[in-house]
Coordinates of C-alpha atoms and ligand atoms in Angstrom, one line a residue:
M1 CA 75.7 -131.8 245.8
R2 CA 73.5 -134.4 244.1
D3 CA 70.2 -133.1 245.5
L4 CA 70.8 -129.5 244.4
Q5 CA 67.7 -129.4 242.2
R6 CA 65.5 -130.7 245.0
Q7 CA 66.9 -128.0 247.4
V8 CA 66.4 -125.3 244.8
N9 CA 62.8 -126.4 244.3
E10 CA 62.2 -126.1 248.1
T11 CA 63.6 -122.5 248.1
L12 CA 61.6 -121.7 245.0
A13 CA 58.4 -122.9 246.6
M14 CA 58.8 -120.5 249.5
I15 CA 59.5 -117.6 247.1
T16 CA 56.7 -118.3 244.7
A17 CA 54.2 -118.6 247.5
R18 CA 54.7 -114.9 248.0
W19 CA 55.9 -113.7 244.6
K20 CA 54.5 -115.1 241.4
R21 CA 56.5 -113.2 238.8
S22 CA 59.4 -114.5 236.7
P23 CA 62.4 -112.1 236.7
R24 CA 64.7 -112.0 233.7
I25 CA 67.2 -109.9 235.6
G26 CA 69.1 -110.7 238.8
L27 CA 71.3 -108.3 240.7
I28 CA 73.9 -108.8 243.4
C29 CA 74.8 -105.7 245.6
G30 CA 78.5 -105.6 246.6
S31 CA 80.1 -104.1 249.7
G32 CA 78.7 -100.6 250.4
L33 CA 76.5 -100.8 247.4
S34 CA 73.1 -101.6 248.9
R35 CA 71.8 -98.2 247.7
I36 CA 72.1 -99.2 244.1
I37 CA 68.7 -100.9 244.3
E38 CA 66.8 -97.9 245.5
P39 CA 64.7 -97.7 242.3
L40 CA 63.6 -101.4 242.8
R41 CA 60.0 -101.3 244.1
P42 CA 59.8 -104.3 246.5
E43 CA 56.9 -106.7 246.2
A44 CA 58.3 -109.5 248.4
V45 CA 61.4 -109.4 250.7
F46 CA 63.0 -112.5 252.2
S47 CA 65.8 -112.5 254.8
F48 CA 68.5 -115.1 253.9
D49 CA 67.8 -116.7 257.3
E50 CA 64.2 -117.5 256.4
L51 CA 64.9 -119.1 253.0
P52 CA 65.5 -122.8 253.0
H53 CA 69.1 -123.8 252.1
F54 CA 70.3 -120.1 252.1
V55 CA 73.1 -119.3 254.6
P56 CA 73.1 -116.1 256.5
S57 CA 75.3 -113.1 255.5
T58 CA 77.9 -112.2 258.2
A59 CA 79.9 -109.6 256.2
L60 CA 80.3 -105.9 257.1
G61 CA 77.8 -103.8 255.1
H62 CA 75.8 -106.8 253.7
A63 CA 72.1 -106.9 254.8
G64 CA 71.4 -110.5 253.7
K65 CA 68.0 -110.0 252.0
L66 CA 66.5 -111.3 248.8
I67 CA 64.4 -108.5 247.3
C68 CA 61.8 -109.3 244.6
G69 CA 60.2 -106.4 242.9
E70 CA 59.8 -104.2 239.9
W71 CA 62.2 -101.8 238.2
H72 CA 61.3 -100.1 234.9
E73 CA 58.2 -102.3 234.6
M74 CA 60.4 -105.4 234.7
P75 CA 60.4 -108.0 237.5
V76 CA 63.8 -108.0 239.1
V77 CA 65.3 -110.1 241.9
A78 CA 68.2 -108.7 243.9
M79 CA 70.5 -109.9 246.7
Q80 CA 71.0 -107.0 249.1
G81 CA 74.2 -108.3 250.5
R82 CA 76.2 -111.3 249.3
L83 CA 78.0 -114.3 250.7
H84 CA 81.8 -114.6 250.7
F85 CA 84.3 -117.5 250.7
Y86 CA 86.1 -115.8 253.7
E87 CA 82.9 -116.1 255.8
G88 CA 83.8 -119.8 256.0
Y89 CA 81.1 -121.0 253.6
T90 CA 81.8 -123.4 250.7
L91 CA 81.6 -121.9 247.2
A92 CA 78.5 -124.1 246.6
E93 CA 76.8 -122.3 249.5
I94 CA 77.9 -118.9 248.3
T95 CA 76.6 -119.5 244.8
Y96 CA 73.3 -121.3 245.8
P97 CA 71.3 -118.0 245.3
I98 CA 72.4 -117.9 241.7
R99 CA 70.9 -121.4 241.1
V100 CA 67.7 -120.1 242.7
M101 CA 67.7 -117.0 240.5
K102 CA 68.2 -119.2 237.4
S103 CA 65.2 -121.3 238.3
L104 CA 63.1 -118.2 238.9
G105 CA 63.8 -117.3 235.3
V106 CA 66.9 -115.0 235.5
E107 CA 68.7 -114.7 232.2
I108 CA 70.9 -111.7 232.9
L109 CA 73.0 -111.4 236.1
I110 CA 74.4 -108.0 237.1
V111 CA 77.2 -108.6 239.7
T112 CA 78.6 -105.6 241.6
S113 CA 81.5 -105.4 244.0
A114 CA 84.1 -103.3 245.6
S115 CA 87.8 -103.8 244.7
G116 CA 91.3 -102.6 245.0
G117 CA 92.6 -100.9 241.9
M118 CA 96.2 -101.9 240.8
N119 CA 96.3 -100.0 237.6
P120 CA 98.3 -96.7 238.2
Q121 CA 95.6 -94.8 236.4
H122 CA 92.9 -95.8 238.9
R123 CA 91.3 -93.4 241.3
P124 CA 89.1 -94.3 244.4
G125 CA 85.4 -94.2 243.5
Q126 CA 86.1 -95.1 239.8
I127 CA 84.0 -97.9 238.3
I128 CA 85.2 -100.8 236.2
V129 CA 83.1 -103.0 233.9
L130 CA 84.7 -106.5 234.0
D131 CA 86.2 -107.7 230.8
D132 CA 87.5 -111.0 232.3
H133 CA 88.6 -112.5 235.6
I134 CA 91.3 -114.7 237.1
N135 CA 90.3 -117.2 239.8
M136 CA 92.8 -117.1 242.6
M137 CA 90.4 -118.4 245.3
G138 CA 92.0 -121.8 245.4
D139 CA 88.7 -123.5 244.8
N140 CA 85.9 -123.7 242.2
P141 CA 82.1 -123.8 242.8
L142 CA 81.7 -126.1 239.8
A143 CA 84.1 -128.8 241.3
G144 CA 82.4 -132.0 242.4
W145 CA 79.5 -133.9 240.9
N146 CA 78.0 -132.1 237.9
D147 CA 74.2 -132.1 237.3
D148 CA 74.1 -132.0 233.5
E149 CA 70.6 -130.6 233.7
L150 CA 72.0 -127.5 235.3
G151 CA 75.0 -127.0 233.0
P152 CA 77.9 -128.7 231.2
R153 CA 80.7 -130.6 233.0
Y154 CA 83.4 -128.5 231.2
P155 CA 81.9 -125.0 230.7
D156 CA 83.5 -122.7 228.2
M157 CA 84.9 -119.5 229.9
S158 CA 86.4 -117.8 226.8
Q159 CA 84.0 -114.8 227.4
P160 CA 82.5 -114.9 230.9
Y161 CA 81.2 -111.3 230.8
D162 CA 78.7 -110.5 228.1
V163 CA 80.3 -108.2 225.5
E164 CA 77.1 -106.7 224.3
L165 CA 75.8 -105.8 227.8
S166 CA 79.2 -104.6 228.9
N167 CA 79.5 -102.3 225.8
R168 CA 76.0 -101.1 226.5
A169 CA 77.0 -100.3 230.1
I170 CA 79.9 -98.2 228.8
E171 CA 77.6 -96.3 226.4
I172 CA 75.1 -95.7 229.2
A173 CA 77.9 -94.4 231.4
R174 CA 79.2 -92.1 228.6
Q175 CA 75.8 -90.6 228.2
R176 CA 75.6 -89.8 231.9
G177 CA 79.1 -88.4 232.1
I178 CA 80.5 -91.4 234.1
V179 CA 84.0 -92.7 233.4
L180 CA 83.6 -96.5 232.9
Q181 CA 86.6 -98.6 231.6
K182 CA 87.0 -102.3 231.1
G183 CA 89.3 -104.2 233.4
I184 CA 90.3 -107.6 234.6
Y185 CA 89.3 -108.8 238.1
V186 CA 91.3 -111.2 240.1
G187 CA 89.2 -113.0 242.8
V188 CA 90.9 -114.0 246.1
K189 CA 89.5 -115.7 249.2
G190 CA 90.3 -112.9 251.7
P191 CA 89.6 -111.7 254.3
N192 CA 92.8 -109.7 254.6
Y193 CA 93.7 -107.1 252.0
E194 CA 96.8 -107.9 250.1
T195 CA 100.5 -107.5 250.9
R196 CA 102.6 -105.3 248.7
A197 CA 104.2 -108.4 247.1
E198 CA 100.7 -109.8 246.4
Y199 CA 99.4 -106.6 244.7
R200 CA 102.6 -106.5 242.6
F201 CA 102.2 -110.2 241.7
F202 CA 98.5 -109.8 240.7
R203 CA 99.3 -106.7 238.6
M204 CA 102.1 -108.7 236.8
M205 CA 99.5 -111.4 236.2
G206 CA 97.6 -109.0 234.1
A207 CA 94.8 -108.0 236.6
D208 CA 93.5 -104.5 237.0
V209 CA 91.5 -104.9 240.2
V210 CA 91.4 -107.4 243.1
G211 CA 88.4 -108.4 245.2
M212 CA 87.0 -111.1 247.4
S213 CA 83.9 -112.0 245.4
T214 CA 82.3 -112.1 241.9
V215 CA 84.3 -115.0 240.5
P216 CA 82.2 -117.8 242.1
E217 CA 78.9 -116.2 241.1
T218 CA 80.0 -115.6 237.6
L219 CA 81.3 -119.1 237.1
V220 CA 78.0 -120.6 238.2
A221 CA 76.0 -118.1 236.2
V222 CA 77.9 -118.9 233.0
H223 CA 77.6 -122.6 233.8
A224 CA 73.8 -122.1 234.0
G225 CA 73.8 -120.2 230.7
M226 CA 73.2 -116.7 232.0
R227 CA 74.6 -113.5 230.5
V228 CA 76.8 -111.7 233.1
V229 CA 77.7 -108.0 233.5
G230 CA 80.3 -107.2 236.3
L231 CA 80.6 -103.7 237.7
S232 CA 83.3 -103.1 240.4
T233 CA 83.9 -99.9 242.3
I234 CA 87.5 -99.2 243.1
T235 CA 87.6 -98.3 246.8
N236 CA 91.4 -98.2 247.4
V237 CA 94.3 -97.7 245.0
C238 CA 97.0 -100.4 245.6
L239 CA 100.4 -99.3 244.3
P240 CA 102.9 -101.6 245.9
D241 CA 105.7 -99.0 246.0
A242 CA 103.5 -96.5 247.8
L243 CA 100.8 -98.5 249.6
S244 CA 98.5 -96.9 252.1
P245 CA 96.8 -99.1 254.7
T246 CA 93.1 -100.0 253.9
S247 CA 90.3 -100.9 256.2
G248 CA 86.9 -102.5 255.7
Q249 CA 85.2 -99.3 256.8
Q250 CA 87.1 -97.3 254.2
V251 CA 86.1 -99.8 251.5
I252 CA 82.4 -99.4 252.5
D253 CA 82.5 -95.6 252.7
V254 CA 84.1 -95.1 249.3
A255 CA 81.7 -97.7 247.7
H256 CA 78.8 -96.0 249.3
K257 CA 79.7 -92.7 247.8
A258 CA 80.1 -94.2 244.3
A259 CA 76.8 -96.1 244.6
S260 CA 74.7 -93.5 242.8
Q261 CA 76.9 -93.8 239.7
V262 CA 76.7 -97.6 239.8
R263 CA 72.9 -97.3 240.2
Q264 CA 72.7 -95.0 237.1
I265 CA 74.5 -97.6 234.9
I266 CA 72.3 -100.4 236.2
D267 CA 69.2 -98.3 235.8
G268 CA 70.1 -97.7 232.1
L269 CA 70.8 -101.4 231.5
I270 CA 67.4 -102.4 233.0
Q271 CA 65.6 -99.6 231.1
T272 CA 67.1 -100.9 227.8
E273 CA 66.1 -104.5 228.7
S274 CA 62.6 -103.4 229.5
R275 CA 62.3 -101.5 226.2
N276 CA 63.5 -104.6 224.3
Y277 CA 61.3 -106.9 226.2
H278 CA 58.1 -104.8 225.8
S279 CA 58.8 -104.2 222.1
E280 CA 59.2 -108.0 221.6
L281 CA 55.8 -108.5 223.3
F282 CA 54.3 -105.9 221.1
R283 CA 55.7 -107.6 218.0
D284 CA 54.0 -110.9 219.0
Ligands
LIG301 N1 91.8 -106.4 248.0 C1 90.8 -107.3 248.0 N2 89.5 -107.0 248.1 C2 89.2 -105.7 248.1 C3 90.1 -104.7 248.1 C4 91.5 -105.0 248.0 O1 92.4 -104.2 248.0 N3 89.4 -103.5 248.1 C5 88.1 -103.8 248.2 N4 87.9 -105.2 248.2

């Protein structure tokens, strides 16, 4: 997409006409997790339909809004609802909002999702902080022409999820009595949940959780030089030898119940960033 920067500038013009702030933190709400942004005080809200070059969200439980506002005295931009590969969009379309967030000033991206847990110790409602991922989507948002101004042709992926921020998330969770363990996420296209043989295969590959998102956004965010934290709520436990059926509604319901814990972790991360930012200002 050779004219990506021009398109981003057009979207940016629409956002900055109504919101003049420069957010350092961006957030993506996963399935059933729209409540995690309750503490965000909205200052400007855009529906994906009204933003140039955004595509509308069609997924169950995804509102399709870009919310710009303040959280712990920090400007924050959040996607309430996300775009998925299974909706029929290209990975470039799905990750376009990440390019927009980057040009607004975002340095830290918090990506949340729902996932199936394949580790026998997992329980529904438990949250995982992503340590790494495996791309099984059969495509890559960075394929095609590369704009060297936006990021390198061959980006390093040795540590896609920021270690310091992930460890901070674990410490915040510990202080609040929330169990938070590291895990490896395998990203698939969907939209069906996996067969028993697929869950077994993904577990053998070394993955702990499986989901239909996160990987494309993380790839683009890392390409753009952002620090990424990934939080995933296990909505269904997928043990191939004793597999219960799963539905989209079940995934949304379990994620919805766990949302307050995800919100507490994010709240702690933003509070720490706000303290760091304001003490830096004070030092200058
Ligand atoms: N597989 C893929 N995506 C998911 C699952 C699953 O089991 N649960 C929630 N999202």
